[in-house]
Amino acid sequence: MTDHRSPPTEIYIIGPSSTGKTTLCNAVAESLKLPAWCYITEVARQVMRTQGYTRADVGTMEMQKAIMLAQLEKETQACEWVGGTIGGLILSDRSGIDPIVYAVLTAKDEFQARHKKNLLVDQPTFQSALHRYREARVLLLNPVPEWLIDDGVRSLEQHERCIVVYREVLCELGIAYHEMGKEMTDLSERVKRVKKIMTSPTLPHL
C-alpha cells in the first residue's frame, strides 16, 4: 500500500553560542503549544553530559560525530511521530549541521577543516537527512553583542568567523536559510518572525 502521509514542516534554529536559540525555541514552542514529541531540545549538552565530554573535547571528531548522530536520531523519531498529522510541525533547537560547523571551526588548517567536514557530511545518516534539511525552514541566528556571555560549554571566540562558516556550510550543502540578529532582539517579535518563516513559500539565502 502506498504511503500518502504528508511530511511534517521542519524548522531548525541554529547559530553560534549565546545567540538566543534555546530562549527563542522555548518561546515558540510555548506560543504554539507544541507537544513534547514535536520539539527537539538541545541534544549537544545531553550528549556531553551522558558521554562525559567537556569543552576541551569540542575539537574532536568523536564528540562532534556523537552529537550529530544523536541529533539525527531525534529528528528521525520526531518525523515518525509527527508525520501524517494535519499541519504537522517539528521545531528543533539546533541541527545535524551544527557539528559540521564546529568541526570546521576547530580545525588547525584548511586541509583538516575540509577533511573533518567531509567525514561528517559523508555519514550515511546525514546523507539520508540532507533532503529534509533542503526542504526545511532553517533560521540562522547572528550574534547580538550584549548577549555574548560565556555559557561554560563552548568558547565565545570567533563568533563572526562562526557565522561565516555556517553560511559557507549551508550554501555548500544546498540548504536555504533565513537570518536574524541584532536588528530584532525583542522576544515576542522574534517569535512572530519564526511563525512567518514557517508559512513562507520561499527561502531567501541559498
Short mmCIF file of the C-alpha atoms (twelve columns), coordinates in Angstrom:
data_MODEL
# 
_entry.id   MODEL 
# 
loop_
_atom_site.group_PDB 
_atom_site.id 
_atom_site.type_symbol 
_atom_site.label_atom_id 
_atom_site.label_alt_id 
_atom_site.label_comp_id 
_atom_site.label_asym_id 
_atom_site.label_seq_id 
_atom_site.Cartn_x 
_atom_site.Cartn_y 
_atom_site.Cartn_z 
_atom_site.pdbx_PDB_model_num 
ATOM 1   C CA . MET A 1   0.000  0.000  0.000  1 
ATOM 2   C CA . THR A 2   1.314  3.452  -0.934 1 
ATOM 3   C CA . ASP A 3   2.065  5.775  1.977  1 
ATOM 4   C CA . HIS A 4   0.351  9.105  1.237  1 
ATOM 5   C CA . ARG A 5   1.257  10.765 4.510  1 
ATOM 6   C CA . SER A 6   2.474  14.333 4.162  1 
ATOM 7   C CA . PRO A 7   5.890  15.080 5.657  1 
ATOM 8   C CA . PRO A 8   5.836  17.498 8.596  1 
ATOM 9   C CA . THR A 9   7.092  21.060 8.328  1 
ATOM 10  C CA . GLU A 10  10.510 21.197 9.996  1 
ATOM 11  C CA . ILE A 11  12.133 24.330 11.390 1 
ATOM 12  C CA . TYR A 12  15.692 24.374 12.691 1 
ATOM 13  C CA . ILE A 13  17.057 27.265 14.740 1 
ATOM 14  C CA . ILE A 14  20.844 27.259 14.533 1 
ATOM 15  C CA . GLY A 15  23.849 29.523 15.118 1 
ATOM 16  C CA . PRO A 16  26.768 30.265 17.452 1 
ATOM 17  C CA . SER A 17  26.525 30.038 21.232 1 
ATOM 18  C CA . SER A 18  24.769 32.813 23.179 1 
ATOM 19  C CA . THR A 19  22.602 33.951 20.268 1 
ATOM 20  C CA . GLY A 20  19.294 33.095 21.951 1 
ATOM 21  C CA . LYS A 21  18.485 29.808 20.223 1 
ATOM 22  C CA . THR A 22  17.066 27.975 23.224 1 
ATOM 23  C CA . THR A 23  15.211 31.034 24.531 1 
ATOM 24  C CA . LEU A 24  13.574 31.522 21.142 1 
ATOM 25  C CA . CYS A 25  12.768 27.825 20.691 1 
ATOM 26  C CA . ASN A 26  11.154 27.640 24.133 1 
ATOM 27  C CA . ALA A 27  9.079  30.745 23.408 1 
ATOM 28  C CA . VAL A 28  7.938  29.416 20.020 1 
ATOM 29  C CA . ALA A 29  7.082  26.010 21.489 1 
ATOM 30  C CA . GLU A 30  5.052  27.664 24.252 1 
ATOM 31  C CA . SER A 31  3.284  30.030 21.859 1 
ATOM 32  C CA . LEU A 32  2.284  27.170 19.547 1 
ATOM 33  C CA . LYS A 33  1.503  24.784 22.437 1 
ATOM 34  C CA . LEU A 34  3.748  22.187 20.822 1 
ATOM 35  C CA . PRO A 35  3.650  18.720 22.413 1 
ATOM 36  C CA . ALA A 36  6.986  17.350 23.584 1 
ATOM 37  C CA . TRP A 37  7.377  14.987 20.639 1 
ATOM 38  C CA . CYS A 38  7.253  17.947 18.211 1 
ATOM 39  C CA . TYR A 39  10.066 19.862 19.929 1 
ATOM 40  C CA . ILE A 40  13.669 18.647 19.817 1 
ATOM 41  C CA . THR A 41  15.527 20.336 22.660 1 
ATOM 42  C CA . GLU A 42  19.306 20.822 22.546 1 
ATOM 43  C CA . VAL A 43  20.996 17.468 22.055 1 
ATOM 44  C CA . ALA A 44  24.636 18.570 22.373 1 
ATOM 45  C CA . ARG A 45  24.516 19.195 26.114 1 
ATOM 46  C CA . GLN A 46  22.742 15.889 26.672 1 
ATOM 47  C CA . VAL A 47  25.472 14.037 24.765 1 
ATOM 48  C CA . MET A 48  28.232 15.878 26.633 1 
ATOM 49  C CA . ARG A 49  26.649 15.114 29.984 1 
ATOM 50  C CA . THR A 50  25.862 11.451 29.344 1 
ATOM 51  C CA . GLN A 51  29.049 10.585 27.467 1 
ATOM 52  C CA . GLY A 52  31.460 12.586 29.604 1 
ATOM 53  C CA . TYR A 53  32.617 15.171 27.046 1 
ATOM 54  C CA . THR A 54  33.785 18.648 28.068 1 
ATOM 55  C CA . ARG A 55  34.607 21.888 26.261 1 
ATOM 56  C CA . ALA A 56  38.121 20.534 25.765 1 
ATOM 57  C CA . ASP A 57  36.651 17.846 23.500 1 
ATOM 58  C CA . VAL A 58  34.848 20.227 21.134 1 
ATOM 59  C CA . GLY A 59  37.581 19.840 18.520 1 
ATOM 60  C CA . THR A 60  37.432 16.047 18.487 1 
ATOM 61  C CA . MET A 61  35.653 14.163 15.749 1 
ATOM 62  C CA . GLU A 62  34.384 11.663 18.323 1 
ATOM 63  C CA . MET A 63  32.355 14.307 20.143 1 
ATOM 64  C CA . GLN A 64  31.005 16.033 17.044 1 
ATOM 65  C CA . LYS A 65  30.063 12.727 15.444 1 
ATOM 66  C CA . ALA A 66  28.314 11.613 18.636 1 
ATOM 67  C CA . ILE A 67  26.328 14.850 18.733 1 
ATOM 68  C CA . MET A 68  25.415 14.611 15.061 1 
ATOM 69  C CA . LEU A 69  24.208 11.015 15.290 1 
ATOM 70  C CA . ALA A 70  22.188 11.720 18.446 1 
ATOM 71  C CA . GLN A 71  20.597 14.779 16.824 1 
ATOM 72  C CA . LEU A 72  19.710 12.887 13.651 1 
ATOM 73  C CA . GLU A 73  18.194 10.068 15.691 1 
ATOM 74  C CA . LYS A 74  15.963 12.571 17.498 1 
ATOM 75  C CA . GLU A 75  14.916 14.090 14.180 1 
ATOM 76  C CA . THR A 76  14.064 10.690 12.708 1 
ATOM 77  C CA . GLN A 77  11.969 9.825  15.751 1 
ATOM 78  C CA . ALA A 78  10.146 13.146 15.575 1 
ATOM 79  C CA . CYS A 79  9.386  12.691 11.875 1 
ATOM 80  C CA . GLU A 80  7.960  9.248  12.557 1 
ATOM 81  C CA . TRP A 81  5.769  10.551 15.378 1 
ATOM 82  C CA . VAL A 82  4.592  13.721 13.658 1 
ATOM 83  C CA . GLY A 83  4.415  12.525 10.044 1 
ATOM 84  C CA . GLY A 84  0.923  12.153 8.699  1 
ATOM 85  C CA . THR A 85  -0.719 14.581 11.100 1 
ATOM 86  C CA . ILE A 86  -2.512 17.539 9.553  1 
ATOM 87  C CA . GLY A 87  -0.342 20.621 9.874  1 
ATOM 88  C CA . GLY A 88  2.429  18.557 11.443 1 
ATOM 89  C CA . LEU A 89  5.340  20.641 12.723 1 
ATOM 90  C CA . ILE A 90  8.759  19.833 14.166 1 
ATOM 91  C CA . LEU A 91  10.790 22.509 15.934 1 
ATOM 92  C CA . SER A 92  14.453 21.804 16.667 1 
ATOM 93  C CA . ASP A 93  16.939 23.673 18.840 1 
ATOM 94  C CA . ARG A 94  19.988 23.172 16.571 1 
ATOM 95  C CA . SER A 95  20.504 20.544 13.873 1 
ATOM 96  C CA . GLY A 96  22.852 17.965 12.439 1 
ATOM 97  C CA . ILE A 97  24.572 20.821 10.610 1 
ATOM 98  C CA . ASP A 98  25.955 22.402 13.783 1 
ATOM 99  C CA . PRO A 99  28.554 19.668 14.497 1 
ATOM 100 C CA . ILE A 100 29.915 20.133 10.968 1 
ATOM 101 C CA . VAL A 101 30.398 23.842 11.600 1 
ATOM 102 C CA . TYR A 102 32.201 23.250 14.902 1 
ATOM 103 C CA . ALA A 103 34.399 20.594 13.311 1 
ATOM 104 C CA . VAL A 104 35.482 23.165 10.714 1 
ATOM 105 C CA . LEU A 105 35.981 25.917 13.300 1 
ATOM 106 C CA . THR A 106 38.276 23.778 15.443 1 
ATOM 107 C CA . ALA A 107 40.442 22.524 12.551 1 
ATOM 108 C CA . LYS A 108 44.084 23.598 12.575 1 
ATOM 109 C CA . ASP A 109 44.170 24.409 8.860  1 
ATOM 110 C CA . GLU A 110 42.063 24.406 5.704  1 
ATOM 111 C CA . PHE A 111 43.059 20.861 4.748  1 
ATOM 112 C CA . GLN A 112 41.989 19.472 8.122  1 
ATOM 113 C CA . ALA A 113 38.788 21.531 8.022  1 
ATOM 114 C CA . ARG A 114 37.820 20.018 4.679  1 
ATOM 115 C CA . HIS A 115 38.715 16.516 5.877  1 
ATOM 116 C CA . LYS A 116 36.683 16.815 9.080  1 
ATOM 117 C CA . LYS A 117 33.721 18.303 7.261  1 
ATOM 118 C CA . ASN A 118 33.705 15.555 4.650  1 
ATOM 119 C CA . LEU A 119 33.863 12.836 7.288  1 
ATOM 120 C CA . LEU A 120 30.698 14.155 8.908  1 
ATOM 121 C CA . VAL A 121 28.840 15.073 5.733  1 
ATOM 122 C CA . ASP A 122 29.541 11.621 4.279  1 
ATOM 123 C CA . GLN A 123 27.960 9.854  7.238  1 
ATOM 124 C CA . PRO A 124 25.093 7.764  5.789  1 
ATOM 125 C CA . THR A 125 22.631 9.083  8.354  1 
ATOM 126 C CA . PHE A 126 23.473 12.684 7.462  1 
ATOM 127 C CA . GLN A 127 23.159 11.979 3.753  1 
ATOM 128 C CA . SER A 128 19.730 10.486 4.437  1 
ATOM 129 C CA . ALA A 129 18.730 13.627 6.329  1 
ATOM 130 C CA . LEU A 130 20.049 16.080 3.751  1 
ATOM 131 C CA . HIS A 131 16.877 16.064 1.656  1 
ATOM 132 C CA . ARG A 132 14.883 17.013 4.763  1 
ATOM 133 C CA . TYR A 133 17.170 19.935 5.519  1 
ATOM 134 C CA . ARG A 134 16.775 21.189 1.956  1 
ATOM 135 C CA . GLU A 135 13.000 21.218 2.400  1 
ATOM 136 C CA . ALA A 136 13.069 22.566 5.956  1 
ATOM 137 C CA . ARG A 137 12.880 26.092 7.310  1 
ATOM 138 C CA . VAL A 138 16.305 27.000 8.705  1 
ATOM 139 C CA . LEU A 139 16.876 30.118 10.806 1 
ATOM 140 C CA . LEU A 140 20.470 31.192 11.429 1 
ATOM 141 C CA . LEU A 141 20.804 33.427 14.488 1 
ATOM 142 C CA . ASN A 142 23.571 36.018 14.390 1 
ATOM 143 C CA . PRO A 143 25.414 37.272 17.489 1 
ATOM 144 C CA . VAL A 144 23.894 40.112 19.494 1 
ATOM 145 C CA . PRO A 145 26.881 41.832 21.196 1 
ATOM 146 C CA . GLU A 146 25.189 42.420 24.558 1 
ATOM 147 C CA . TRP A 147 24.154 38.760 24.742 1 
ATOM 148 C CA . LEU A 148 27.665 37.336 24.379 1 
ATOM 149 C CA . ILE A 149 28.348 35.620 27.675 1 
ATOM 150 C CA . ASP A 150 30.407 32.540 28.453 1 
ATOM 151 C CA . ASP A 151 27.936 29.645 28.680 1 
ATOM 152 C CA . GLY A 152 30.500 27.246 30.165 1 
ATOM 153 C CA . VAL A 153 30.193 24.859 27.236 1 
ATOM 154 C CA . ARG A 154 31.581 26.488 24.129 1 
ATOM 155 C CA . SER A 155 34.222 29.168 23.674 1 
ATOM 156 C CA . LEU A 156 32.945 32.650 22.835 1 
ATOM 157 C CA . GLU A 157 35.851 33.306 20.466 1 
ATOM 158 C CA . GLN A 158 35.362 33.577 16.723 1 
ATOM 159 C CA . HIS A 159 31.658 34.448 16.727 1 
ATOM 160 C CA . GLU A 160 31.963 36.333 13.460 1 
ATOM 161 C CA . ARG A 161 34.031 33.530 11.957 1 
ATOM 162 C CA . CYS A 162 31.416 31.072 13.171 1 
ATOM 163 C CA . ILE A 163 28.654 32.853 11.257 1 
ATOM 164 C CA . VAL A 164 30.771 32.851 8.104  1 
ATOM 165 C CA . VAL A 165 31.340 29.099 8.416  1 
ATOM 166 C CA . TYR A 166 27.620 28.485 8.981  1 
ATOM 167 C CA . ARG A 167 26.824 30.365 5.776  1 
ATOM 168 C CA . GLU A 168 29.515 28.540 3.835  1 
ATOM 169 C CA . VAL A 169 28.399 25.096 5.009  1 
ATOM 170 C CA . LEU A 170 24.721 25.813 4.367  1 
ATOM 171 C CA . CYS A 171 25.467 27.055 0.861  1 
ATOM 172 C CA . GLU A 172 27.755 24.116 0.049  1 
ATOM 173 C CA . LEU A 173 25.034 21.701 1.148  1 
ATOM 174 C CA . GLY A 174 22.352 23.493 -0.862 1 
ATOM 175 C CA . ILE A 175 20.335 24.424 2.225  1 
ATOM 176 C CA . ALA A 176 18.387 27.680 2.055  1 
ATOM 177 C CA . TYR A 177 18.078 29.730 5.243  1 
ATOM 178 C CA . HIS A 178 16.826 32.893 6.922  1 
ATOM 179 C CA . GLU A 179 18.895 35.076 9.267  1 
ATOM 180 C CA . MET A 180 18.075 37.056 12.399 1 
ATOM 181 C CA . GLY A 181 20.379 39.131 14.581 1 
ATOM 182 C CA . LYS A 182 20.765 42.400 16.437 1 
ATOM 183 C CA . GLU A 183 18.138 44.096 14.259 1 
ATOM 184 C CA . MET A 184 15.456 42.141 16.152 1 
ATOM 185 C CA . THR A 185 16.035 41.461 19.849 1 
ATOM 186 C CA . ASP A 186 12.508 41.609 21.264 1 
ATOM 187 C CA . LEU A 187 11.462 38.034 22.010 1 
ATOM 188 C CA . SER A 188 7.820  38.473 21.017 1 
ATOM 189 C CA . GLU A 189 8.882  39.929 17.666 1 
ATOM 190 C CA . ARG A 190 11.281 37.055 17.161 1 
ATOM 191 C CA . VAL A 191 8.506  34.554 17.798 1 
ATOM 192 C CA . LYS A 192 6.302  36.335 15.239 1 
ATOM 193 C CA . ARG A 193 9.150  36.172 12.711 1 
ATOM 194 C CA . VAL A 194 9.571  32.430 13.252 1 
ATOM 195 C CA . LYS A 195 5.845  31.870 12.730 1 
ATOM 196 C CA . LYS A 196 6.034  33.853 9.496  1 
ATOM 197 C CA . ILE A 197 9.017  31.796 8.327  1 
ATOM 198 C CA . MET A 198 7.079  28.597 8.987  1 
ATOM 199 C CA . THR A 199 4.499  29.553 6.379  1 
ATOM 200 C CA . SER A 200 6.894  31.215 3.934  1 
ATOM 201 C CA . PRO A 201 6.811  29.537 0.496  1 
ATOM 202 C CA . THR A 202 10.288 30.723 -0.405 1 
ATOM 203 C CA . LEU A 203 13.615 30.974 1.402  1 
ATOM 204 C CA . PRO A 204 15.970 33.897 0.807  1 
ATOM 205 C CA . HIS A 205 19.523 32.560 1.083  1 
ATOM 206 C CA . LEU A 206 20.948 29.738 -0.996 1 
# 
